[in-house]
mmCIF file of C-alpha atoms in Angstrom:
data_model
loop_
_atom_site.group_PDB
_atom_site.id
_atom_site.type_symbol
_atom_site.label_atom_id
_atom_site.label_comp_id
_atom_site.label_asym_id
_atom_site.label_seq_id
_atom_site.Cartn_x
_atom_site.Cartn_y
_atom_site.Cartn_z
ATOM 1 C CA MET A 1 126.323 11.125 63.369
ATOM 2 C CA VAL A 2 125.546 7.800 64.868
ATOM 3 C CA ASP A 3 125.418 7.870 68.698
ATOM 4 C CA ALA A 4 127.793 5.696 70.869
ATOM 5 C CA ALA A 5 126.222 2.384 71.721
ATOM 6 C CA THR A 6 124.259 1.859 74.786
ATOM 7 C CA PRO A 7 124.423 -1.733 76.220
ATOM 8 C CA LEU A 8 121.388 -4.175 75.610
ATOM 9 C CA TRP A 9 119.546 -5.842 78.337
ATOM 10 C CA GLU A 10 117.112 -8.693 78.312
ATOM 11 C CA VAL A 11 113.859 -8.372 80.414
ATOM 12 C CA PHE A 12 112.247 -11.216 82.643
ATOM 13 C CA ILE A 13 108.969 -10.773 84.462
ATOM 14 C CA ARG A 14 107.500 -13.027 87.168
ATOM 15 C CA SER A 15 103.850 -12.512 86.616
ATOM 16 C CA ARG A 16 102.938 -13.774 89.956
ATOM 17 C CA ASN A 17 104.282 -15.651 92.772
ATOM 18 C CA GLY A 18 104.551 -19.407 91.983
ATOM 19 C CA LEU A 19 105.363 -18.920 88.262
ATOM 20 C CA ALA A 20 108.756 -18.594 86.912
ATOM 21 C CA HIS A 21 110.199 -15.424 85.348
ATOM 22 C CA LYS A 22 109.554 -15.214 81.682
ATOM 23 C CA HIS A 23 111.355 -13.409 78.960
ATOM 24 C CA ALA A 24 109.412 -10.250 77.948
ATOM 25 C CA GLY A 25 111.622 -8.519 75.784
ATOM 26 C CA SER A 26 114.842 -6.325 75.485
ATOM 27 C CA LEU A 27 115.927 -2.635 75.973
ATOM 28 C CA HIS A 28 118.923 -0.544 76.101
ATOM 29 C CA ALA A 29 120.325 1.220 79.439
ATOM 30 C CA ALA A 30 123.587 2.512 80.444
ATOM 31 C CA ASP A 31 123.616 0.290 83.505
ATOM 32 C CA ALA A 32 121.600 -2.170 85.700
ATOM 33 C CA THR A 33 119.820 0.370 87.901
ATOM 34 C CA LEU A 34 118.601 2.483 84.737
ATOM 35 C CA ALA A 35 117.684 -0.973 82.983
ATOM 36 C CA LEU A 36 115.546 -1.912 85.920
ATOM 37 C CA GLN A 37 113.641 1.365 85.767
ATOM 38 C CA ALA A 38 113.295 1.305 82.192
ATOM 39 C CA ALA A 39 112.056 -2.372 82.319
ATOM 40 C CA ARG A 40 109.491 -1.063 84.946
ATOM 41 C CA ASP A 41 108.221 1.578 82.478
ATOM 42 C CA LEU A 42 108.306 -0.322 79.402
ATOM 43 C CA TYR A 43 107.147 -3.704 80.222
ATOM 44 C CA THR A 44 104.839 -3.447 83.328
ATOM 45 C CA ARG A 45 102.458 -0.659 82.391
ATOM 46 C CA ARG A 46 99.476 -2.965 83.109
ATOM 47 C CA GLY A 47 100.281 -4.989 86.084
ATOM 48 C CA GLU A 48 102.068 -7.568 84.017
ATOM 49 C CA GLY A 49 104.253 -8.614 86.966
ATOM 50 C CA LEU A 50 105.693 -8.366 90.489
ATOM 51 C CA SER A 51 109.371 -9.000 89.969
ATOM 52 C CA LEU A 52 111.652 -8.054 87.324
ATOM 53 C CA TRP A 53 115.173 -9.621 86.167
ATOM 54 C CA VAL A 54 117.356 -7.826 83.699
ATOM 55 C CA VAL A 55 120.278 -9.517 82.358
ATOM 56 C CA PRO A 56 123.280 -8.023 80.166
ATOM 57 C CA SER A 57 122.325 -9.640 76.614
ATOM 58 C CA SER A 58 126.037 -10.202 76.105
ATOM 59 C CA ALA A 59 125.989 -12.510 79.257
ATOM 60 C CA ILE A 60 123.735 -14.882 77.377
ATOM 61 C CA THR A 61 125.276 -17.911 75.642
ATOM 62 C CA ALA A 62 122.835 -19.268 72.967
ATOM 63 C CA SER A 63 123.030 -22.519 71.295
ATOM 64 C CA ASP A 64 123.409 -22.317 67.582
ATOM 65 C CA PRO A 65 120.177 -23.087 65.378
ATOM 66 C CA ALA A 66 122.515 -25.021 62.784
ATOM 67 C CA ASP A 67 123.509 -27.318 65.675
ATOM 68 C CA LYS A 68 119.717 -28.012 66.281
ATOM 69 C CA GLY A 69 120.044 -31.638 64.764
ATOM 70 C CA MET A 70 123.011 -32.481 66.999
ATOM 71 C CA MET A 71 121.539 -30.870 70.093
ATOM 72 C CA PHE A 72 118.175 -31.837 69.988
ATOM 73 C CA GLU A 73 117.293 -34.691 67.492
ATOM 74 C CA PRO A 74 118.649 -37.658 69.662
ATOM 75 C CA THR A 75 115.843 -37.316 72.128
ATOM 76 C CA ALA A 76 113.302 -37.955 69.510
ATOM 77 C CA SER A 77 114.488 -41.531 69.157
ATOM 78 C CA LYS A 78 114.453 -42.242 73.119
ATOM 79 C CA ILE A 79 110.829 -42.780 73.505
ATOM 80 C CA TYR A 80 111.336 -45.047 76.540
ATOM 81 C CA ARG A 81 111.874 -41.948 78.405
ATOM 82 C CA HIS A 82 108.173 -41.293 78.273
ATOM 83 C CA PRO A 83 105.731 -43.066 80.475
ATOM 84 C CA THR A 84 103.257 -44.065 77.443
ATOM 85 C CA PHE A 85 106.367 -46.327 76.464
ATOM 86 C CA TYR A 86 105.385 -49.029 79.206
ATOM 87 C CA GLU A 87 102.432 -51.327 79.344
ATOM 88 C CA VAL A 88 100.609 -51.715 82.408
ATOM 89 C CA PRO A 89 97.619 -53.890 82.308
ATOM 90 C CA GLU A 90 94.124 -52.250 82.591
ATOM 91 C CA GLU A 91 93.260 -53.925 85.738
ATOM 92 C CA VAL A 92 95.966 -52.221 87.529
ATOM 93 C CA GLY A 93 94.235 -49.054 87.166
ATOM 94 C CA HIS A 94 95.854 -45.573 86.854
ATOM 95 C CA MET A 95 99.571 -45.300 87.281
ATOM 96 C CA MET B 1 117.448 -12.461 73.504
ATOM 97 C CA TYR B 2 118.841 -13.412 70.282
ATOM 98 C CA THR B 3 122.701 -12.873 70.895
ATOM 99 C CA GLN B 4 122.834 -9.505 69.171
ATOM 100 C CA ALA B 5 124.530 -7.618 71.899
ATOM 101 C CA LEU B 6 126.418 -7.095 68.715
ATOM 102 C CA ASN B 7 125.442 -3.625 68.403
ATOM 103 C CA ALA B 8 126.231 -3.073 64.680
ATOM 104 C CA ASN B 9 126.640 -5.799 62.010
ATOM 105 C CA PRO B 10 124.374 -4.826 59.192
ATOM 106 C CA ASP B 11 126.256 -7.026 56.726
ATOM 107 C CA ALA B 12 126.343 -10.212 58.650
ATOM 108 C CA ASP B 13 124.035 -11.902 56.217
ATOM 109 C CA THR B 14 126.348 -11.341 53.195
ATOM 110 C CA ARG B 15 128.427 -14.273 54.702
ATOM 111 C CA ASP B 16 125.615 -16.629 54.488
ATOM 112 C CA LEU B 17 125.881 -18.680 51.296
ATOM 113 C CA GLU B 18 122.568 -18.352 49.622
ATOM 114 C CA ASP B 19 122.621 -21.675 47.783
ATOM 115 C CA ALA B 20 119.565 -23.139 46.436
ATOM 116 C CA ALA B 21 119.099 -25.679 49.000
ATOM 117 C CA GLN B 22 119.173 -23.197 51.954
ATOM 118 C CA LEU B 23 116.764 -20.910 50.198
ATOM 119 C CA ALA B 24 114.345 -23.833 49.369
ATOM 120 C CA ARG B 25 114.506 -24.942 52.975
ATOM 121 C CA PHE B 26 113.654 -21.507 54.071
ATOM 122 C CA GLU B 27 110.762 -21.226 51.624
ATOM 123 C CA ALA B 28 109.406 -24.518 52.877
ATOM 124 C CA ARG B 29 109.445 -23.629 56.725
ATOM 125 C CA VAL B 30 107.736 -20.549 55.947
ATOM 126 C CA ALA B 31 105.231 -22.030 53.956
ATOM 127 C CA ASP B 32 104.643 -24.453 56.636
ATOM 128 C CA GLU B 33 103.745 -21.681 59.006
ATOM 129 C CA GLU B 34 106.989 -22.334 61.043
ATOM 130 C CA ARG B 35 108.287 -19.174 62.705
ATOM 131 C CA ILE B 36 111.878 -17.665 61.681
ATOM 132 C CA GLU B 37 113.911 -16.719 64.787
ATOM 133 C CA PRO B 38 116.837 -14.191 64.571
ATOM 134 C CA ASN B 39 119.658 -16.798 64.353
ATOM 135 C CA ASP B 40 118.173 -18.969 61.655
ATOM 136 C CA PHE B 41 119.230 -18.626 58.121
ATOM 137 C CA MET B 42 117.163 -16.058 56.094
ATOM 138 C CA PRO B 43 117.499 -14.478 52.562
ATOM 139 C CA ALA B 44 119.263 -11.292 52.496
ATOM 140 C CA ALA B 45 116.020 -9.628 50.860
ATOM 141 C CA TYR B 46 113.800 -11.160 53.683
ATOM 142 C CA ARG B 47 116.067 -9.451 56.365
ATOM 143 C CA ARG B 48 116.299 -6.079 54.446
ATOM 144 C CA THR B 49 112.428 -5.884 53.851
ATOM 145 C CA LEU B 50 111.841 -6.915 57.515
ATOM 146 C CA THR B 51 114.209 -4.187 58.765
ATOM 147 C CA ARG B 52 112.796 -1.502 56.599
ATOM 148 C CA GLN B 53 109.264 -2.539 57.646
ATOM 149 C CA ILE B 54 109.648 -2.957 61.304
ATOM 150 C CA SER B 55 112.125 0.118 61.674
ATOM 151 C CA GLN B 56 109.334 2.183 59.851
ATOM 152 C CA HIS B 57 106.763 0.911 62.039
ATOM 153 C CA ALA B 58 108.725 1.881 65.153
ATOM 154 C CA HIS B 59 109.659 5.552 63.797
ATOM 155 C CA SER B 60 105.772 5.763 63.004
ATOM 156 C CA GLU B 61 104.992 5.046 66.734
ATOM 157 C CA ILE B 62 107.754 7.497 68.042
ATOM 158 C CA ILE B 63 106.607 10.523 65.812
ATOM 159 C CA GLY B 64 103.061 9.576 66.415
ATOM 160 C CA MET B 65 103.480 10.638 69.915
ATOM 161 C CA GLN B 66 103.632 14.237 68.347
ATOM 162 C CA PRO B 67 100.288 14.926 67.218
ATOM 163 C CA GLU B 68 98.485 13.695 70.269
ATOM 164 C CA GLY B 69 101.217 15.103 72.659
ATOM 165 C CA ASN B 70 99.950 18.399 71.393
ATOM 166 C CA TRP B 71 96.872 18.003 73.487
ATOM 167 C CA ILE B 72 98.158 16.784 76.665
ATOM 168 C CA THR B 73 98.078 19.940 78.522
ATOM 169 C CA ARG B 74 94.689 21.199 77.138
ATOM 170 C CA ALA B 75 92.812 17.863 77.668
ATOM 171 C CA PRO B 76 89.507 18.887 78.703
ATOM 172 C CA SER B 77 89.236 16.834 82.047
ATOM 173 C CA LEU B 78 91.649 15.084 84.478
ATOM 174 C CA ARG B 79 90.018 11.856 83.044
ATOM 175 C CA ARG B 80 90.653 12.651 79.466
ATOM 176 C CA LYS B 81 94.356 13.916 80.429
ATOM 177 C CA ALA B 82 95.202 10.721 82.259
ATOM 178 C CA ALA B 83 93.968 8.626 79.710
ATOM 179 C CA LEU B 84 95.878 10.692 76.943
ATOM 180 C CA LEU B 85 98.981 10.601 78.708
ATOM 181 C CA ALA B 86 98.850 6.856 79.118
ATOM 182 C CA LYS B 87 98.183 6.481 75.571
ATOM 183 C CA VAL B 88 101.181 8.634 74.401
ATOM 184 C CA GLN B 89 103.411 6.406 76.695
ATOM 185 C CA ASP B 90 101.947 3.349 75.186
ATOM 186 C CA GLU B 91 103.001 4.783 71.701
ATOM 187 C CA CYS B 92 106.683 5.361 72.818
ATOM 188 C CA GLY B 93 106.650 1.808 74.282
ATOM 189 C CA HIS B 94 105.331 0.234 71.151
ATOM 190 C CA GLY B 95 108.223 2.182 69.135
ATOM 191 C CA LEU B 96 110.587 0.529 71.662
ATOM 192 C CA TYR B 97 109.447 -3.172 71.316
ATOM 193 C CA LEU B 98 109.439 -2.685 67.605
ATOM 194 C CA TYR B 99 113.025 -1.174 67.613
ATOM 195 C CA ALA B 100 114.232 -4.071 69.749
ATOM 196 C CA ALA B 101 112.514 -6.623 67.209
ATOM 197 C CA ALA B 102 114.296 -4.857 64.319
ATOM 198 C CA GLU B 103 117.671 -4.808 65.895
ATOM 199 C CA THR B 104 117.543 -8.670 66.103
ATOM 200 C CA LEU B 105 118.130 -8.472 62.363
ATOM 201 C CA GLY B 106 121.355 -6.867 62.705
ATOM 202 C CA THR B 107 121.070 -3.163 62.426
ATOM 203 C CA SER B 108 121.875 -1.170 65.983
ATOM 204 C CA ARG B 109 119.422 0.955 67.648
ATOM 205 C CA GLU B 110 121.639 3.858 67.110
ATOM 206 C CA GLU B 111 121.759 3.375 63.403
ATOM 207 C CA LEU B 112 117.926 2.964 63.141
ATOM 208 C CA VAL B 113 117.412 6.310 64.985
ATOM 209 C CA GLU B 114 120.023 7.836 62.867
ATOM 210 C CA GLN B 115 118.073 6.662 59.832
ATOM 211 C CA LEU B 116 115.069 8.587 61.088
ATOM 212 C CA LEU B 117 116.769 11.660 62.016
ATOM 213 C CA SER B 118 118.761 12.065 58.948
ATOM 214 C CA GLY B 119 115.408 11.534 56.969
ATOM 215 C CA LYS B 120 116.448 8.455 55.200
ATOM 216 C CA ALA B 121 113.958 6.198 56.718
ATOM 217 C CA LYS B 122 110.140 6.959 56.435
ATOM 218 C CA TYR B 123 107.348 6.931 58.868
ATOM 219 C CA SER B 124 103.585 6.642 58.291
ATOM 220 C CA SER B 125 102.086 9.457 56.305
ATOM 221 C CA ILE B 126 99.224 9.989 58.778
ATOM 222 C CA PHE B 127 101.515 11.605 61.392
ATOM 223 C CA ASN B 128 102.187 14.864 59.246
ATOM 224 C CA TYR B 129 98.816 15.896 59.581
ATOM 225 C CA PRO B 130 98.129 18.478 62.328
ATOM 226 C CA THR B 131 95.782 18.103 65.535
ATOM 227 C CA LEU B 132 93.722 21.474 65.308
ATOM 228 C CA THR B 133 90.998 20.579 67.875
ATOM 229 C CA TRP B 134 90.298 18.422 70.675
ATOM 230 C CA ALA B 135 88.094 16.412 68.576
ATOM 231 C CA ASP B 136 91.126 15.469 66.483
ATOM 232 C CA ILE B 137 92.333 13.306 69.415
ATOM 233 C CA GLY B 138 89.184 11.543 69.412
ATOM 234 C CA ALA B 139 89.120 11.039 65.530
ATOM 235 C CA ILE B 140 93.112 9.866 65.958
ATOM 236 C CA GLY B 141 92.187 7.195 68.629
ATOM 237 C CA TRP B 142 89.280 5.920 66.635
ATOM 238 C CA LEU B 143 90.388 5.997 63.077
ATOM 239 C CA VAL B 144 94.108 6.033 62.994
ATOM 240 C CA ASP B 145 94.376 3.540 65.828
ATOM 241 C CA GLY B 146 91.590 1.670 64.388
ATOM 242 C CA ALA B 147 93.593 1.461 61.106
ATOM 243 C CA ALA B 148 96.610 0.368 62.827
ATOM 244 C CA ILE B 149 94.947 -2.436 64.709
ATOM 245 C CA MET B 150 93.383 -3.743 61.172
ATOM 246 C CA ASN B 151 96.947 -3.599 59.796
ATOM 247 C CA GLN B 152 98.522 -5.036 63.076
ATOM 248 C CA ILE B 153 96.303 -8.202 63.976
ATOM 249 C CA PRO B 154 97.505 -10.202 60.864
ATOM 250 C CA LEU B 155 101.040 -9.311 61.752
ATOM 251 C CA CYS B 156 100.554 -11.091 65.007
ATOM 252 C CA ARG B 157 100.974 -14.084 62.585
ATOM 253 C CA CYS B 158 104.105 -12.751 60.613
ATOM 254 C CA SER B 159 106.601 -15.463 59.991
ATOM 255 C CA TYR B 160 109.383 -13.495 61.762
ATOM 256 C CA GLY B 161 109.051 -14.451 65.570
ATOM 257 C CA PRO B 162 110.315 -11.187 67.304
ATOM 258 C CA TYR B 163 108.097 -8.973 65.168
ATOM 259 C CA ALA B 164 104.980 -11.232 65.674
ATOM 260 C CA ARG B 165 105.720 -11.181 69.308
ATOM 261 C CA ALA B 166 106.079 -7.385 69.503
ATOM 262 C CA MET B 167 102.697 -7.123 67.569
ATOM 263 C CA ILE B 168 100.805 -9.244 70.060
ATOM 264 C CA ARG B 169 101.904 -6.956 72.864
ATOM 265 C CA VAL B 170 101.022 -3.854 70.673
ATOM 266 C CA CYS B 171 97.625 -4.955 69.721
ATOM 267 C CA LYS B 172 96.642 -5.907 73.401
ATOM 268 C CA GLU B 173 97.355 -2.323 74.445
ATOM 269 C CA GLU B 174 96.042 -0.705 71.084
ATOM 270 C CA SER B 175 92.261 -1.562 71.772
ATOM 271 C CA PHE B 176 92.257 0.749 74.817
ATOM 272 C CA HIS B 177 93.423 3.643 72.378
ATOM 273 C CA GLN B 178 90.771 3.052 69.800
ATOM 274 C CA ARG B 179 88.066 2.824 72.335
ATOM 275 C CA GLN B 180 88.981 6.055 74.345
ATOM 276 C CA GLY B 181 89.089 7.817 70.711
ATOM 277 C CA TYR B 182 85.732 6.617 70.008
ATOM 278 C CA GLU B 183 84.333 7.531 73.358
ATOM 279 C CA ILE B 184 85.645 11.293 72.704
ATOM 280 C CA MET B 185 83.965 11.383 69.409
ATOM 281 C CA LEU B 186 80.614 9.830 71.065
ATOM 282 C CA THR B 187 80.798 12.570 73.735
ATOM 283 C CA LEU B 188 81.276 15.353 71.283
ATOM 284 C CA ALA B 189 78.650 13.997 68.856
ATOM 285 C CA ARG B 190 76.054 13.842 71.674
ATOM 286 C CA GLY B 191 77.086 17.232 72.944
ATOM 287 C CA THR B 192 76.081 20.779 71.877
ATOM 288 C CA ALA B 193 75.740 21.620 68.299
ATOM 289 C CA GLU B 194 79.139 23.200 68.306
ATOM 290 C CA GLN B 195 80.803 20.198 69.670
ATOM 291 C CA LYS B 196 78.998 17.991 67.136
ATOM 292 C CA GLU B 197 80.427 20.193 64.412
ATOM 293 C CA MET B 198 83.875 19.891 65.927
ATOM 294 C CA ALA B 199 83.510 16.237 65.739
ATOM 295 C CA GLN B 200 82.349 16.046 62.257
ATOM 296 C CA ASP B 201 85.042 18.572 61.119
ATOM 297 C CA ALA B 202 87.814 16.137 62.635
ATOM 298 C CA LEU B 203 86.340 13.202 60.783
ATOM 299 C CA ASN B 204 86.151 15.153 57.572
ATOM 300 C CA ARG B 205 89.830 15.915 57.953
ATOM 301 C CA TRP B 206 91.023 12.603 59.337
ATOM 302 C CA TRP B 207 89.044 10.295 56.921
ATOM 303 C CA TRP B 208 90.894 10.191 53.869
ATOM 304 C CA PRO B 209 94.407 10.270 55.323
ATOM 305 C CA SER B 210 93.264 7.257 57.592
ATOM 306 C CA LEU B 211 92.405 5.315 54.426
ATOM 307 C CA MET B 212 95.776 6.164 52.759
ATOM 308 C CA MET B 213 97.608 4.712 55.846
ATOM 309 C CA PHE B 214 97.206 1.172 54.270
ATOM 310 C CA GLY B 215 99.453 2.311 51.622
ATOM 311 C CA PRO B 216 99.133 2.456 47.735
ATOM 312 C CA PRO B 217 96.370 0.455 45.990
ATOM 313 C CA ASP B 218 97.442 -3.181 45.134
ATOM 314 C CA ALA B 219 97.937 -2.480 41.498
ATOM 315 C CA ALA B 220 100.479 -0.098 42.274
ATOM 316 C CA SER B 221 102.275 -1.753 45.331
ATOM 317 C CA SER B 222 105.921 -2.755 44.775
ATOM 318 C CA HIS B 223 106.682 -5.143 47.910
ATOM 319 C CA SER B 224 103.523 -7.196 48.112
ATOM 320 C CA ASP B 225 104.304 -10.172 46.270
ATOM 321 C CA SER B 226 107.408 -11.418 48.150
ATOM 322 C CA SER B 227 105.913 -10.094 51.372
ATOM 323 C CA MET B 228 102.835 -12.363 50.942
ATOM 324 C CA ARG B 229 105.058 -15.317 49.982
ATOM 325 C CA TRP B 230 107.282 -14.951 53.011
ATOM 326 C CA LYS B 231 104.109 -14.380 55.293
ATOM 327 C CA ILE B 232 105.063 -11.076 56.488
ATOM 328 C CA LYS B 233 101.934 -9.808 55.202
ATOM 329 C CA ARG B 234 98.738 -11.740 54.980
ATOM 330 C CA PHE B 235 96.219 -9.406 53.358
ATOM 331 C CA SER B 236 96.972 -6.908 50.503
ATOM 332 C CA ASN B 237 96.577 -3.242 51.048
ATOM 333 C CA ASP B 238 93.212 -3.043 49.455
ATOM 334 C CA GLU B 239 91.717 -5.988 51.546
ATOM 335 C CA LEU B 240 92.856 -4.352 54.813
ATOM 336 C CA ARG B 241 91.573 -0.763 53.648
ATOM 337 C CA GLN B 242 87.919 -2.432 52.779
ATOM 338 C CA LYS B 243 87.904 -4.249 56.092
ATOM 339 C CA PHE B 244 88.496 -0.988 57.896
ATOM 340 C CA VAL B 245 85.758 0.890 55.869
ATOM 341 C CA ASP B 246 83.213 -1.941 56.623
ATOM 342 C CA ALA B 247 84.050 -1.767 60.195
ATOM 343 C CA THR B 248 84.153 2.061 60.652
ATOM 344 C CA VAL B 249 81.290 3.283 58.485
ATOM 345 C CA PRO B 250 78.542 1.936 60.921
ATOM 346 C CA GLN B 251 80.452 3.110 63.889
ATOM 347 C CA ALA B 252 80.335 6.665 62.363
ATOM 348 C CA HIS B 253 76.461 6.375 61.417
ATOM 349 C CA PHE B 254 75.883 5.105 65.204
ATOM 350 C CA ILE B 255 77.013 8.451 66.549
ATOM 351 C CA GLY B 256 75.110 10.518 63.712
ATOM 352 C CA LEU B 257 78.307 11.532 61.974
ATOM 353 C CA THR B 258 78.694 11.720 57.977
ATOM 354 C CA LEU B 259 81.554 10.539 56.292
ATOM 355 C CA PRO B 260 83.121 13.027 53.742
ATOM 356 C CA ASP B 261 82.686 10.802 50.765
ATOM 357 C CA PRO B 262 79.741 11.511 48.316
ATOM 358 C CA ASP B 263 80.318 8.075 46.719
ATOM 359 C CA LEU B 264 80.088 6.047 49.816
ATOM 360 C CA SER B 265 77.401 3.495 49.301
ATOM 361 C CA PHE B 266 76.658 -0.002 50.379
ATOM 362 C CA ASP B 267 76.835 -2.815 48.152
ATOM 363 C CA ALA B 268 74.285 -5.303 49.440
ATOM 364 C CA ALA B 269 75.470 -8.269 47.222
ATOM 365 C CA ALA B 270 78.863 -8.179 48.323
ATOM 366 C CA GLY B 271 78.269 -6.946 52.002
ATOM 367 C CA HIS B 272 80.794 -4.141 51.521
ATOM 368 C CA TRP B 273 80.750 -0.298 51.635
ATOM 369 C CA ARG B 274 82.150 0.979 48.466
ATOM 370 C CA TYR B 275 84.244 4.342 48.809
ATOM 371 C CA GLY B 276 85.076 6.852 46.214
ATOM 372 C CA THR B 277 88.594 7.638 44.774
ATOM 373 C CA ILE B 278 91.538 8.252 47.066
ATOM 374 C CA ASP B 279 93.786 11.298 46.337
ATOM 375 C CA TRP B 280 96.968 9.445 45.714
ATOM 376 C CA GLU B 281 98.788 12.519 44.523
ATOM 377 C CA GLU B 282 98.276 14.088 48.271
ATOM 378 C CA PHE B 283 99.708 10.726 49.696
ATOM 379 C CA LYS B 284 102.720 10.815 47.402
ATOM 380 C CA GLN B 285 103.143 14.462 48.408
ATOM 381 C CA VAL B 286 102.938 13.701 52.325
ATOM 382 C CA ILE B 287 105.334 10.724 51.737
ATOM 383 C CA ALA B 288 107.887 12.959 49.820
ATOM 384 C CA GLY B 289 108.103 15.268 52.660
ATOM 385 C CA ASN B 290 105.565 18.062 51.375
ATOM 386 C CA GLY B 291 102.724 17.282 54.000
ATOM 387 C CA PRO B 292 101.398 20.038 56.282
ATOM 388 C CA CYS B 293 103.642 18.987 59.272
ATOM 389 C CA ASN B 294 106.682 16.942 57.866
ATOM 390 C CA ARG B 295 109.207 19.554 58.805
ATOM 391 C CA ASP B 296 107.733 20.363 62.075
ATOM 392 C CA ARG B 297 107.795 16.704 63.153
ATOM 393 C CA MET B 298 111.361 16.097 62.170
ATOM 394 C CA ALA B 299 112.639 19.199 63.719
ATOM 395 C CA THR B 300 110.826 18.263 66.900
ATOM 396 C CA ARG B 301 112.156 14.863 66.806
ATOM 397 C CA ARG B 302 115.765 16.130 66.181
ATOM 398 C CA LYS B 303 115.549 18.616 69.011
ATOM 399 C CA ALA B 304 114.250 15.981 71.506
ATOM 400 C CA HIS B 305 117.312 13.803 70.493
ATOM 401 C CA GLU B 306 119.741 16.428 70.960
ATOM 402 C CA ASP B 307 118.313 17.714 74.045
ATOM 403 C CA GLY B 308 118.767 14.100 75.551
ATOM 404 C CA ALA B 309 122.362 13.863 74.383
ATOM 405 C CA TRP B 310 123.677 14.956 77.750
ATOM 406 C CA VAL B 311 121.429 12.699 79.775
ATOM 407 C CA ARG B 312 122.895 9.673 77.448
ATOM 408 C CA GLU B 313 126.352 10.768 77.963
ATOM 409 C CA ALA B 314 126.105 11.147 81.821
ATOM 410 C CA ALA B 315 124.306 8.012 82.151
ATOM 411 C CA ARG B 316 127.441 6.257 80.253
ATOM 412 C CA ALA B 317 129.850 8.182 82.134
ATOM 413 C CA PHE B 318 128.469 7.191 85.372
ATOM 414 C CA ALA B 319 128.325 3.478 84.367
ATOM 415 C CA GLU B 320 131.916 3.493 83.397
ATOM 416 C CA LYS B 321 133.056 5.180 86.507
ATOM 417 C CA ARG B 322 130.896 2.806 88.601
ATOM 418 C CA ALA B 323 132.561 -0.209 86.739
ATOM 419 C CA ALA B 324 135.972 1.215 87.166
ATOM 420 C CA THR B 325 135.381 1.738 90.834
ATOM 421 C CA LYS B 326 134.201 -1.854 91.179
ATOM 422 C CA THR B 327 137.409 -3.251 89.558
ATOM 423 C CA ALA B 328 139.673 -1.155 91.639
ATOM 424 C CA ALA B 329 137.987 -2.379 94.819
ATOM 425 C CA ALA B 330 138.361 -5.971 93.561
ATOM 426 C CA ALA B 331 141.915 -5.592 92.776
#
């Protein structure tokens, strides 16, 4: 018999202060407290971090890879958003 | 991540129209060393192959806790016991990383576990051999984890993103396993005559099963072609086996142990150690369920799962009660 489903959580770890939390992986747990404990056991056995976030996977809204073109392509043509688009005479030095 | 809070939807990919253009784009992306992520289009056969491979890999890590767990209470010192405990805990962690990667392909954790417990899914043949002495713990770490590392390092570049990322984590942790195993063998080999004999005996029993871990010879391997093209596999079974033999033979010689293969010889021209014939009939039997410990491993796993049922149930009931209390308080 297949067991009833246990919710899925995404785990984020801050490896040290000054850095952002980064996605480490996922796990199953009945509630947030258990998810946090499981995340500690599963993802920080070797001093990987000093802060953990657990987020229900169902709370994440993701963009659809099929919309990749529509979502991200337009930025490729806007090269004027990058500093290298502009010419500054060499005599001016670093800017 | 990967939106699969959907716990079960094994047939999701049948909705994909596998038209030629989509397939060609997929093949081109893979050929171009692009990584495939869970929500990307993938051919049904790619999804099936990966689900089978990653879940079998996960099952192997989980069953693999048993032979070593057998010696935790009898480890010869606190140092050895702490290391072995940590190692067995790592194996469990590896299983869980891998299940999570397999789930991104659309099969739920519960279904994957059920496939193991029902005997439908396979796990590595190596874990159906018994750990008779303490030296077996050394041999497992050195040989079995050594073979696993050979196999797993190329998997860090697997075309499927979640599998590759899980493998990177696993490989980082696995090197401690191999070193602790070799250190146990080295200590025994440099100990009393009896200890050295124990180490030799363990090597004799684990050597051939370790070579079998790489799977059937290339000539007889059924899944290799598409796995290579799809960059799930980077090297063939025989190539990896040869790498393992070349790396391991000098390590055995260094600690004064002999490999149980009268045909083993160094081919100076090719720079490889040539090994004798592997007993593929034994491999077939162990895979088919007739190894020395198959039944015991499955019975132990099933019992652990059943014994944990009330914990899972209680955790669920508690979470539901808490959620209900919260809703009532908010109303």
